[in-house]
Coordinates of C-alpha atoms in Angstrom, one line a residue:
Chain D
X1 CA -39.9 -5.5 55.7
X2 CA -37.5 -2.8 56.7
X3 CA -34.6 -3.4 54.2
X4 CA -31.2 -1.7 54.1
X5 CA -29.2 -1.8 50.8
X6 CA -25.5 -1.1 51.3
X7 CA -24.0 0.4 48.2
X8 CA -25.4 2.8 45.6
X9 CA -24.0 1.3 42.4
X10 CA -26.1 -0.3 39.6
X11 CA -27.0 -3.4 41.6
X12 CA -27.8 -1.4 44.7
X13 CA -30.1 1.1 43.0
X14 CA -31.8 -1.7 41.0
X15 CA -32.4 -3.8 44.0
X16 CA -33.6 -0.8 46.1
X17 CA -36.0 0.3 43.4
X18 CA -37.6 -3.1 42.9
X19 CA -37.9 -3.9 46.7
X20 CA -39.5 -0.4 47.2
X21 CA -42.0 -1.3 44.5
X22 CA -42.9 -4.3 46.6
X23 CA -43.9 -2.1 49.5
X24 CA -40.8 -2.8 51.6
X25 CA -39.4 0.2 53.5
X26 CA -36.1 0.7 51.8
X27 CA -33.0 2.7 52.9
X28 CA -29.9 2.9 50.7
X29 CA -26.6 3.3 52.6
X30 CA -23.9 5.1 50.5
X31 CA -20.4 6.5 51.0
X32 CA -20.6 9.9 49.3
X33 CA -22.7 12.9 50.5
X34 CA -23.6 13.9 47.0
X35 CA -25.2 10.6 46.2
X36 CA -27.1 10.6 49.6
X37 CA -28.4 14.1 48.7
X38 CA -29.4 13.2 45.1
X39 CA -31.3 10.1 46.1
X40 CA -33.2 11.9 48.9
X41 CA -34.1 14.7 46.5
X42 CA -35.0 12.7 43.5
X43 CA -35.7 9.1 44.6
X44 CA -34.4 6.2 42.5
X45 CA -35.3 6.4 38.9
X46 CA -35.7 3.0 37.1
X47 CA -35.3 2.9 33.3
X48 CA -36.5 1.9 30.8
X49 CA -39.9 1.9 32.5
X50 CA -39.2 5.4 33.8
X51 CA -40.6 4.9 37.3
X52 CA -39.4 6.7 40.4
X53 CA -39.2 5.0 43.8
X54 CA -39.0 7.1 47.0
X55 CA -36.4 5.5 49.2
X56 CA -34.4 7.0 52.0
X57 CA -30.6 7.5 51.6
X58 CA -28.2 7.6 54.6
X59 CA -24.4 7.5 55.0
X60 CA -23.0 4.1 55.7
X61 CA -22.0 5.2 59.1
X62 CA -25.6 6.0 60.0
X63 CA -26.9 2.4 59.8
X64 CA -30.2 1.9 61.6
X65 CA -31.9 -1.2 62.8
X66 CA -33.1 -3.1 59.7
X67 CA -34.9 -6.5 59.2
X68 CA -32.5 -7.3 56.4
X69 CA -29.3 -5.8 55.1
X70 CA -28.3 -6.5 51.4
X71 CA -24.7 -5.8 50.6
X72 CA -24.2 -4.8 47.0
X73 CA -20.8 -3.1 47.0
X74 CA -18.1 -4.4 44.7
X75 CA -16.2 -7.3 46.1
X76 CA -13.0 -5.3 46.7
X77 CA -15.0 -3.0 49.0
X78 CA -16.6 -5.7 51.1
X79 CA -13.7 -5.5 53.6
X80 CA -14.3 -1.8 54.2
X81 CA -18.1 -2.4 54.7
X82 CA -17.3 -5.2 57.1
X83 CA -15.8 -2.7 59.6
X84 CA -19.2 -1.0 59.7
X85 CA -21.5 -4.0 59.8
X86 CA -19.6 -6.5 62.0
X87 CA -20.6 -4.5 65.1
X88 CA -24.3 -4.4 64.4
X89 CA -26.8 -6.3 66.5
X90 CA -27.8 -9.6 65.0
X91 CA -29.5 -9.0 61.6
X92 CA -29.7 -11.2 58.4
X93 CA -27.4 -10.3 55.6
X94 CA -27.5 -11.0 51.9
X95 CA -24.2 -10.6 49.9
X96 CA -24.5 -9.9 46.2
X97 CA -20.9 -9.9 44.8
X98 CA -19.2 -11.5 41.8
X99 CA -16.4 -14.0 42.5
X100 CA -15.5 -15.9 45.6
X101 CA -13.0 -13.5 47.2
X102 CA -15.6 -12.6 50.0
X103 CA -16.2 -16.1 51.2
X104 CA -14.1 -15.6 54.3
X105 CA -15.8 -12.4 55.2
X106 CA -19.2 -14.0 54.9
X107 CA -18.1 -17.0 57.0
X108 CA -16.7 -14.7 59.7
X109 CA -20.0 -12.7 59.8
X110 CA -22.0 -15.8 60.0
X111 CA -20.7 -16.5 63.5
X112 CA -23.1 -13.8 64.8
X113 CA -25.6 -13.2 62.0
X114 CA -27.7 -15.1 59.5
X115 CA -25.7 -14.8 56.2
X116 CA -27.0 -15.6 52.8
X117 CA -24.7 -15.7 49.7
X118 CA -26.5 -14.2 46.7
X119 CA -26.1 -14.2 43.0
X120 CA -27.8 -11.6 40.9
X121 CA -28.3 -12.5 37.3
X122 CA -29.8 -9.2 36.2
X123 CA -28.1 -6.7 33.9
X124 CA -28.0 -3.1 35.1
X125 CA -26.1 0.1 34.2
X126 CA -26.0 3.1 36.6
X127 CA -26.8 6.2 34.6
X128 CA -26.2 8.8 37.4
X129 CA -26.3 9.0 41.2
X130 CA -30.0 8.1 41.4
X131 CA -30.8 6.5 38.0
X132 CA -30.3 2.9 36.9
X133 CA -31.2 1.2 33.7
X134 CA -32.4 -2.4 33.9
X135 CA -30.7 -4.0 30.8
X136 CA -31.4 -7.7 31.3
X137 CA -33.9 -9.6 33.4
X138 CA -32.9 -12.6 35.5
X139 CA -33.0 -14.2 38.9
X140 CA -31.7 -13.4 42.4
X141 CA -30.5 -16.7 43.9
X142 CA -29.9 -17.0 47.7
X143 CA -28.3 -19.7 49.7
X144 CA -27.7 -19.8 53.5
X145 CA -24.0 -19.9 54.5
X146 CA -25.1 -21.8 57.6
X147 CA -27.2 -24.4 55.8
X148 CA -30.4 -23.0 57.1
X149 CA -32.2 -23.8 53.9
X150 CA -35.7 -23.2 55.3
X151 CA -34.7 -19.6 56.3
X152 CA -33.4 -19.1 52.7
X153 CA -36.8 -20.3 51.3
X154 CA -38.7 -18.1 53.7
X155 CA -36.5 -15.0 52.8
X156 CA -36.6 -15.6 49.1
X157 CA -40.4 -15.9 49.2
X158 CA -40.6 -12.7 51.4
X159 CA -38.7 -10.5 49.0
X160 CA -39.6 -12.1 45.6
X161 CA -41.6 -9.9 43.2
X162 CA -43.1 -10.5 39.7
X163 CA -40.4 -8.3 38.0
X164 CA -37.7 -9.3 40.4
X165 CA -37.9 -13.0 41.2
X166 CA -35.9 -14.5 44.1
X167 CA -35.2 -18.2 44.6
X168 CA -33.5 -20.2 47.3
X169 CA -30.7 -22.7 46.5
X170 CA -29.5 -25.5 48.8
X171 CA -25.8 -25.3 48.3
X172 CA -24.1 -21.9 48.6
X173 CA -20.7 -23.1 47.2
X174 CA -22.2 -24.8 44.1
X175 CA -24.2 -21.6 43.5
X176 CA -21.2 -19.3 43.7
X177 CA -19.1 -21.7 41.8
X178 CA -21.5 -21.8 38.9
X179 CA -21.4 -18.0 38.7
X180 CA -17.6 -18.0 39.0
X181 CA -17.2 -20.2 36.0
X182 CA -19.2 -17.8 33.9
X183 CA -17.2 -14.8 35.2
X184 CA -13.8 -16.4 35.0
X185 CA -14.2 -17.2 31.3
X186 CA -16.3 -14.3 29.9
X187 CA -15.1 -11.3 31.9
X188 CA -11.3 -11.4 31.4
X189 CA -11.5 -12.4 27.7
X190 CA -14.0 -9.7 26.8
X191 CA -11.9 -7.2 28.7
X192 CA -8.5 -8.2 27.2
X193 CA -9.7 -8.5 23.6
X194 CA -12.2 -5.6 23.7
X195 CA -15.0 -7.8 22.4
X196 CA -18.7 -8.4 23.2
X197 CA -19.7 -11.6 24.9
X198 CA -20.6 -13.4 21.7
X199 CA -17.0 -13.4 20.4
X200 CA -15.9 -15.5 23.3
X201 CA -17.4 -18.5 21.6
X202 CA -17.7 -17.0 18.1
X203 CA -14.1 -16.3 17.4
X204 CA -12.3 -19.7 16.8
X205 CA -9.2 -18.9 18.8
X206 CA -11.0 -17.1 21.7
X207 CA -13.3 -20.2 21.8
X208 CA -10.2 -22.4 22.4
X209 CA -8.8 -20.1 25.1
X210 CA -12.3 -19.9 26.7
X211 CA -12.5 -23.7 26.8
X212 CA -9.1 -23.8 28.5
X213 CA -10.2 -21.2 31.1
X214 CA -13.4 -23.2 31.7
X215 CA -11.5 -26.5 32.2
X216 CA -9.0 -24.9 34.6
X217 CA -11.8 -23.3 36.7
X218 CA -13.6 -26.6 36.8
X219 CA -10.5 -28.4 37.9
X220 CA -10.0 -26.0 40.8
X221 CA -13.7 -26.0 41.9
X222 CA -14.1 -29.7 41.2
X223 CA -16.9 -29.2 38.7
X224 CA -18.0 -31.1 35.6
X225 CA -16.2 -29.3 32.7
X226 CA -18.4 -30.5 29.9
X227 CA -21.6 -29.3 31.7
X228 CA -20.0 -26.0 32.6
X229 CA -18.8 -25.4 29.1
X230 CA -22.4 -25.8 27.9
X231 CA -23.5 -23.2 30.5
X232 CA -20.8 -20.8 29.4
X233 CA -21.6 -21.2 25.7
X234 CA -25.3 -20.7 26.4
X235 CA -24.7 -17.5 28.4
X236 CA -22.4 -16.2 25.6
X237 CA -25.1 -16.8 23.0
X238 CA -27.9 -15.3 25.1
X239 CA -25.8 -12.2 25.9
X240 CA -23.9 -12.0 22.6
X241 CA -24.2 -8.3 22.1
X242 CA -23.5 -7.4 25.8
X243 CA -20.4 -5.7 27.1
X244 CA -19.2 -7.4 30.3
X245 CA -18.7 -5.3 33.4
X246 CA -14.9 -6.0 33.3
X247 CA -14.6 -4.8 29.7
X248 CA -16.4 -1.6 30.7
X249 CA -14.2 -1.2 33.8
X250 CA -11.0 -1.7 31.8
X251 CA -12.2 0.7 29.1
X252 CA -13.1 3.4 31.7
X253 CA -9.9 2.9 33.6
X254 CA -11.8 1.7 36.7
X255 CA -10.7 -1.0 39.0
X256 CA -11.9 -4.5 37.9
X257 CA -13.2 -7.4 40.0
X258 CA -10.4 -9.7 38.7
X259 CA -9.0 -10.4 42.2
X260 CA -12.2 -12.1 43.4
X261 CA -12.6 -14.0 40.2
X262 CA -9.4 -15.2 38.5
X263 CA -7.3 -14.1 41.5
X264 CA -9.4 -16.4 43.8
X265 CA -8.6 -19.3 41.5
X266 CA -4.9 -18.4 41.4
X267 CA -4.8 -18.4 45.2
X268 CA -6.4 -21.9 45.3
X269 CA -4.2 -23.6 42.7
X270 CA -0.7 -24.1 41.6
X271 CA 0.2 -22.1 38.5
X272 CA 1.1 -25.1 36.5
X273 CA -2.5 -26.4 37.0
X274 CA -4.1 -23.1 35.7
X275 CA -1.6 -21.3 33.4
X276 CA -4.3 -19.7 31.2
X277 CA -6.1 -18.4 34.3
X278 CA -2.8 -17.1 35.7
X279 CA -2.1 -15.4 32.3
X280 CA -5.5 -13.6 32.2
X281 CA -5.2 -12.6 35.9
X282 CA -1.8 -11.0 35.2
X283 CA -3.1 -9.5 32.0
X284 CA -6.0 -7.7 33.6
X285 CA -3.8 -6.5 36.5
X286 CA -1.4 -5.2 33.8
X287 CA -4.2 -3.3 32.1
X288 CA -5.3 -1.8 35.4
X289 CA -1.7 -0.6 36.0
X290 CA -1.3 0.7 32.4
X291 CA -4.5 2.8 32.7
X292 CA -3.1 4.4 35.9
X293 CA 0.2 4.9 34.3
X294 CA 2.0 2.7 36.8
X295 CA 5.5 1.6 35.8
X296 CA 8.4 0.4 37.9
X297 CA 11.2 0.5 35.3
Chain Z
X1 CA 28.6 -7.6 -7.0
X2 CA 25.4 -8.1 -8.9
X3 CA 22.8 -8.4 -6.1
X4 CA 19.1 -9.2 -6.3
X5 CA 16.8 -8.3 -3.4
X6 CA 13.6 -10.3 -3.4
X7 CA 10.8 -8.2 -1.7
X8 CA 10.0 -4.5 -1.7
X9 CA 9.0 -4.1 2.0
X10 CA 10.9 -2.0 4.5
X11 CA 13.8 -4.4 4.9
X12 CA 14.0 -5.0 1.1
X13 CA 14.1 -1.3 0.3
X14 CA 16.6 -0.5 3.1
X15 CA 19.0 -3.3 2.1
X16 CA 18.7 -2.4 -1.6
X17 CA 19.4 1.3 -0.9
X18 CA 22.5 0.6 1.3
X19 CA 24.0 -2.0 -1.0
X20 CA 23.5 0.3 -4.0
X21 CA 25.4 3.0 -2.0
X22 CA 28.3 0.5 -1.8
X23 CA 28.5 0.4 -5.6
X24 CA 26.9 -3.0 -6.0
X25 CA 24.6 -3.4 -9.0
X26 CA 21.2 -3.9 -7.3
X27 CA 17.9 -5.2 -8.7
X28 CA 14.8 -5.3 -6.5
X29 CA 12.3 -8.1 -7.4
X30 CA 8.7 -7.3 -6.5
X31 CA 5.3 -8.7 -6.9
X32 CA 3.2 -5.7 -7.9
X33 CA 3.5 -3.8 -11.2
X34 CA 2.8 -0.5 -9.5
X35 CA 5.8 -0.9 -7.1
X36 CA 8.1 -2.0 -10.0
X37 CA 7.1 1.2 -11.9
X38 CA 7.5 3.6 -8.9
X39 CA 11.0 2.3 -8.1
X40 CA 12.1 2.4 -11.7
X41 CA 10.8 6.0 -12.0
X42 CA 11.9 7.4 -8.7
X43 CA 14.7 5.1 -7.4
X44 CA 14.8 4.2 -3.7
X45 CA 14.6 7.1 -1.3
X46 CA 16.3 6.6 2.0
X47 CA 15.2 8.7 5.0
X48 CA 16.1 10.5 7.2
X49 CA 19.3 11.2 5.2
X50 CA 17.1 11.9 2.1
X51 CA 19.3 10.2 -0.5
X52 CA 18.0 8.5 -3.6
X53 CA 19.6 5.3 -5.0
X54 CA 19.0 4.3 -8.6
X55 CA 18.3 0.6 -8.6
X56 CA 16.5 -1.5 -11.2
X57 CA 13.1 -3.1 -10.3
X58 CA 11.8 -6.2 -11.9
X59 CA 8.9 -8.6 -11.4
X60 CA 9.7 -11.7 -9.3
X61 CA 9.0 -13.8 -12.4
X62 CA 11.8 -12.0 -14.3
X63 CA 14.7 -13.1 -12.1
X64 CA 18.0 -12.7 -13.9
X65 CA 21.5 -14.2 -13.2
X66 CA 22.8 -12.6 -10.0
X67 CA 25.9 -13.1 -7.9
X68 CA 23.8 -13.1 -4.7
X69 CA 20.1 -13.2 -3.9
X70 CA 18.8 -11.7 -0.7
X71 CA 15.3 -12.8 0.3
X72 CA 13.5 -10.2 2.4
X73 CA 9.8 -11.1 2.1
X74 CA 7.8 -11.8 5.2
X75 CA 8.2 -15.3 6.6
X76 CA 4.7 -16.3 5.5
X77 CA 5.6 -15.5 1.9
X78 CA 8.8 -17.5 1.8
X79 CA 7.0 -20.5 0.5
X80 CA 5.6 -18.5 -2.5
X81 CA 9.0 -17.2 -3.3
X82 CA 10.5 -20.7 -3.1
X83 CA 8.5 -21.7 -6.2
X84 CA 10.3 -19.0 -8.2
X85 CA 13.8 -19.5 -6.8
X86 CA 14.2 -23.3 -6.4
X87 CA 14.5 -23.7 -10.2
X88 CA 17.4 -21.1 -10.6
X89 CA 20.9 -22.2 -11.5
X90 CA 23.2 -22.4 -8.4
X91 CA 23.4 -19.0 -6.7
X92 CA 24.1 -18.0 -3.0
X93 CA 21.1 -17.0 -1.0
X94 CA 20.7 -14.9 2.1
X95 CA 17.4 -15.2 4.0
X96 CA 16.4 -12.2 6.3
X97 CA 13.2 -13.3 8.1
X98 CA 11.9 -13.2 11.7
X99 CA 11.2 -16.4 13.4
X100 CA 12.2 -20.0 12.6
X101 CA 9.3 -21.1 10.4
X102 CA 11.5 -21.0 7.2
X103 CA 14.2 -23.3 8.4
X104 CA 12.9 -26.3 6.4
X105 CA 12.8 -24.1 3.2
X106 CA 16.4 -22.9 3.7
X107 CA 17.5 -26.5 4.3
X108 CA 15.8 -27.8 1.2
X109 CA 17.3 -25.0 -0.9
X110 CA 20.8 -25.6 0.5
X111 CA 20.9 -29.0 -1.3
X112 CA 21.6 -27.1 -4.5
X113 CA 22.6 -23.6 -3.4
X114 CA 24.8 -21.9 -0.8
X115 CA 22.3 -20.7 1.7
X116 CA 22.9 -18.2 4.5
X117 CA 20.5 -17.5 7.4
X118 CA 20.5 -13.9 8.2
X119 CA 19.3 -11.6 11.0
X120 CA 18.8 -7.9 10.4
X121 CA 18.8 -5.8 13.6
X122 CA 17.9 -2.5 11.9
X123 CA 14.7 -0.7 12.4
X124 CA 13.0 0.4 9.2
X125 CA 9.5 1.7 8.2
X126 CA 8.3 1.7 4.6
X127 CA 6.8 5.1 3.8
X128 CA 5.5 4.4 0.3
X129 CA 6.3 2.1 -2.7
X130 CA 9.9 3.5 -3.1
X131 CA 10.7 5.3 0.2
X132 CA 12.0 3.8 3.5
X133 CA 12.9 5.4 6.8
X134 CA 15.9 4.0 8.7
X135 CA 14.7 4.2 12.3
X136 CA 17.3 2.2 14.1
X137 CA 20.9 1.2 13.2
X138 CA 22.1 -2.3 13.9
X139 CA 23.9 -5.2 12.3
X140 CA 23.2 -7.8 9.7
X141 CA 24.4 -11.2 10.9
X142 CA 25.0 -14.1 8.5
X143 CA 25.6 -17.8 9.1
X144 CA 26.0 -20.6 6.6
X145 CA 23.3 -23.3 6.7
X146 CA 26.0 -25.7 5.4
X147 CA 28.6 -24.8 8.0
X148 CA 30.8 -23.1 5.3
X149 CA 31.9 -20.5 7.8
X150 CA 34.7 -19.2 5.6
X151 CA 32.2 -18.4 2.8
X152 CA 30.1 -16.5 5.4
X153 CA 33.1 -14.5 6.4
X154 CA 34.0 -13.8 2.8
X155 CA 30.4 -12.7 2.0
X156 CA 29.9 -10.6 5.1
X157 CA 33.2 -8.8 4.2
X158 CA 32.1 -8.3 0.6
X159 CA 28.8 -6.6 1.4
X160 CA 29.6 -4.9 4.7
X161 CA 29.5 -1.0 4.6
X162 CA 30.2 1.7 7.2
X163 CA 26.5 2.6 7.7
X164 CA 25.4 -1.0 7.1
X165 CA 27.8 -3.4 8.8
X166 CA 27.6 -7.2 8.1
X167 CA 29.2 -9.9 10.3
X168 CA 29.5 -13.6 10.1
X169 CA 28.4 -16.0 12.8
X170 CA 29.5 -19.6 13.3
X171 CA 26.2 -21.2 14.3
X172 CA 23.1 -20.5 12.3
X173 CA 20.7 -22.1 14.9
X174 CA 22.1 -20.2 17.9
X175 CA 21.9 -17.0 15.9
X176 CA 18.3 -17.5 14.9
X177 CA 17.4 -18.8 18.4
X178 CA 18.8 -15.6 20.0
X179 CA 16.6 -13.5 17.7
X180 CA 13.6 -15.7 18.3
X181 CA 13.7 -15.2 22.0
X182 CA 13.5 -11.5 21.5
X183 CA 10.7 -11.7 19.1
X184 CA 8.7 -14.4 21.0
X185 CA 8.7 -12.2 24.2
X186 CA 8.4 -8.6 22.9
X187 CA 6.3 -8.9 19.8
X188 CA 3.1 -10.7 21.0
X189 CA 3.0 -8.8 24.3
X190 CA 3.4 -5.3 22.7
X191 CA 0.7 -6.3 20.1
X192 CA -1.7 -7.8 22.7
X193 CA -1.5 -4.9 25.2
X194 CA -0.9 -2.1 22.7
X195 CA 2.2 -0.9 24.4
X196 CA 5.7 0.2 23.5
X197 CA 8.6 -2.1 24.0
X198 CA 9.6 -0.5 27.3
X199 CA 6.4 -1.5 29.1
X200 CA 7.3 -5.2 28.5
X201 CA 9.7 -4.9 31.4
X202 CA 8.4 -1.6 32.9
X203 CA 4.9 -2.8 33.8
X204 CA 5.2 -5.2 36.8
X205 CA 2.6 -7.7 35.5
X206 CA 3.8 -7.7 31.9
X207 CA 7.3 -8.2 33.2
X208 CA 6.2 -11.4 35.0
X209 CA 4.4 -12.6 31.8
X210 CA 7.5 -11.7 29.7
X211 CA 9.8 -13.7 32.1
X212 CA 7.5 -16.7 31.6
X213 CA 7.5 -16.4 27.8
X214 CA 11.3 -16.1 27.9
X215 CA 11.6 -19.2 30.2
X216 CA 9.3 -21.2 27.9
X217 CA 11.2 -20.2 24.8
X218 CA 14.5 -21.1 26.3
X219 CA 13.2 -24.5 27.4
X220 CA 12.1 -25.3 23.9
X221 CA 15.3 -24.0 22.3
X222 CA 17.6 -25.4 25.0
X223 CA 19.0 -21.9 25.9
X224 CA 20.2 -20.4 29.2
X225 CA 17.1 -18.6 30.5
X226 CA 18.9 -16.2 32.8
X227 CA 21.3 -15.0 30.1
X228 CA 18.4 -14.6 27.6
X229 CA 16.3 -12.7 30.0
X230 CA 19.2 -10.2 30.4
X231 CA 19.2 -9.8 26.6
X232 CA 15.4 -9.3 26.4
X233 CA 15.5 -6.7 29.2
X234 CA 18.4 -4.9 27.5
X235 CA 16.6 -4.8 24.1
X236 CA 13.4 -3.5 25.8
X237 CA 15.4 -0.7 27.5
X238 CA 17.3 0.3 24.4
X239 CA 14.1 0.3 22.3
X240 CA 11.7 1.5 25.0
X241 CA 9.8 4.0 22.9
X242 CA 9.7 1.7 19.8
X243 CA 6.5 0.1 18.5
X244 CA 7.1 -3.5 17.5
X245 CA 6.3 -4.7 14.0
X246 CA 3.7 -7.1 15.4
X247 CA 2.0 -4.2 17.3
X248 CA 1.9 -2.2 14.1
X249 CA 0.6 -5.2 12.1
X250 CA -2.2 -5.8 14.6
X251 CA -3.2 -2.2 14.7
X252 CA -3.3 -1.9 10.9
X253 CA -5.2 -5.1 10.5
X254 CA -2.3 -6.8 8.7
X255 CA -1.2 -10.4 8.9
X256 CA 1.4 -10.8 11.6
X257 CA 4.5 -13.1 11.8
X258 CA 3.2 -15.0 14.8
X259 CA 3.2 -18.3 13.0
X260 CA 7.0 -18.3 12.5
X261 CA 7.6 -17.0 16.0
X262 CA 5.3 -18.4 18.8
X263 CA 3.7 -20.8 16.3
X264 CA 7.1 -22.4 15.6
X265 CA 7.5 -22.9 19.4
X266 CA 4.0 -24.4 19.7
X267 CA 4.8 -26.8 17.0
X268 CA 8.0 -27.9 18.7
X269 CA 6.7 -28.4 22.3
X270 CA 3.8 -29.9 24.2
X271 CA 1.2 -27.2 25.3
X272 CA 1.8 -28.1 29.0
X273 CA 5.4 -27.1 28.6
X274 CA 4.7 -23.7 27.1
X275 CA 1.2 -22.6 28.1
X276 CA 2.0 -18.8 28.1
X277 CA 3.4 -19.1 24.6
X278 CA 0.3 -21.1 23.5
X279 CA -1.9 -18.4 25.0
X280 CA -0.2 -15.5 23.2
X281 CA -0.1 -17.5 20.0
X282 CA -3.9 -18.0 20.1
X283 CA -4.4 -14.4 21.2
X284 CA -2.6 -13.0 18.2
X285 CA -4.4 -15.4 15.9
X286 CA -7.7 -14.2 17.5
X287 CA -6.8 -10.5 16.9
X288 CA -6.0 -11.3 13.3
X289 CA -9.4 -13.0 12.9
X290 CA -11.2 -10.2 14.7
X291 CA -9.7 -7.5 12.4
X292 CA -10.9 -9.5 9.4
X293 CA -14.4 -10.0 11.0
X294 CA -14.0 -13.8 11.0
X295 CA -16.4 -15.6 13.3
X296 CA -17.6 -19.1 13.1
X297 CA -20.6 -19.0 15.6

C-alpha cells in the first residue's frame, strides 16, 4: 500500500519504519524543514536493531494521494492537522492518539472518509530527527468509527507484520476507554510525584490515590471498576521501571497530553463526582505553567 | 520567671534566646546529649543580630521545678513529651505546635495543670545545635484551654518583650483554627509542587486548588470561607519568597507535620466533603514514604 504517516515524533517514526519493512511505500509528513531534510538524507533509523528504512519525507502541506493516512501527531495538534486533511479526497484514516479529546474531530472527518480509531501499545523514544528507539513491544489496535468492522479487519490484516502486529476491535469507544483508564491513572501520578510506573501501585498512598482515579474514570465512562483496576495494576507491574510520557514531558518542560486525558473526564463530569481527577488535572496544568514561568499574581 | 523550654528545634532555641534576653531564667530541655553539651558550652546564638544568650540545657528526663513550661517539640513528638510532663507537680504549660492534632493531649493535661494553647507566627531556621536564625518577625498568641482569660492576659504580659511580643486571645479554638487554615492550604501545596509561598496564589491552577483546600477546611472548622481566603492570600503575598516548613521537610526527607494539619481534617470529616484535603494528605504521606524508600509491592 501507499501509506502516509502524519507526524514525525516517536510514534510516527516507529510506525513508518515498520510499515516500510513490510514493503509498503511510506511517506512521512512533517512540519519542520529540518526534519524533512534529515529523513530524506538518512532514512529512518530503528533502534535497538539498528536498521535503516528509506522512506520519503514531505511537508504536511504537500500531501499526495495515499491509500491510507495514519495520523500520529500529539492529541493537541490534531486540530491543526485537521485543517490540512479535511479537504483531501476520500481516503481512509487511522488516528493514533492518547486520550479521548479527538473524538469529535474523528467523527467530523468520518462524514466524508473512512476513519479508524487506533491505540498503539508500543513504547518508543525519539532519539533525533530520524532515529527512534523501540523500547517496548505491543499491539496496534484499530476500530472503525463507522462500525465497518469488516473494513477494520481487512485493514489490520493488510498492515500487520510479525514485529508490528495489528488487530481489529469491534467497539471503538470501549477500546479508547480501556486505554484512557490506563493513561488517566498512571500518567498524571507518575508526572506529579516523579516516579516510575511501578510506584503507582507499589507506594501505599499512591496506590490509594490511583484506585480513586480509576474508580472516578470508570464512573464517567461507565466501566467495571474492579476489572479496570486489575488492568491498571497489571500494566504498572509489567512496566514498573518505565517512565511515562507525561512524566518525561513535565520534566522536560514540554506540553503534556493532560487535556485529552484527565481534561476530557473533567469536561464530561461534575467536579463533585471526580474530585481526584480534577485535582490531578489542575496539578499538571500548574506544573506546565510553572515550567513556563507563568504567574498571574 | 523561671522558664523551661521543652525542645531544642528552631522554635525552642528562638523562644529560649528571646526569653533569656528578657532576664528570665531559662532552661532548655532536649533529647540528645550532644545538643545539651553544645548549648551548655556555647549558649544560644541568635542570628542575624549575632547575640549569644547563656541558658542552661538539661535532658528532658531531668525536668526541674519551673514557673512555666513551654513545649516547642513538633506535634508528632507531643505524645512522647507527655509521658515526661504529665507526672510533674502543677505548673502552667504553653504549647506551640502547628495543627490541631495535640488538642486531646492539651485537654488531658489541663485536668491538673493550667494549659495555654499557643501560636507562634515567627519564622526561624535552626542552623546548628545551638544557633537559630530569626527569619521573620511576628507574634506569639496565647489562649487558655480552661477559659481563664485573665491568666492568659497576665502570662502574655509577663513574658512579652519588645522584639518578641506576646498577646492573649479569648478563644483557643478560633485561634488554632485560624492558623490551621493557613497551614492546611500553604504547607501541602508548597511541598507537593516545590514552590515558594507566593505561587500558591500566583499560579492560576494552584490558586484554584488552594481555594478548594481553604473552602474544605472552613467547612470542617465552621469558619467563614471568604474571610479566611483573604487571610490565606494575604499571608502568601507577605511571605511570597518564603519556603514553608513542610516544603523543607519534604526536600530534606524529614517527617512532616501533615498528620496534625490535613490529617486532623481528614479525621474530622467524611472524604466526600474534603476530597482535595484527602488528596494532599495522601500525597504528602506518599512523598514521606518515597523518601524513605518504602514500598509494599
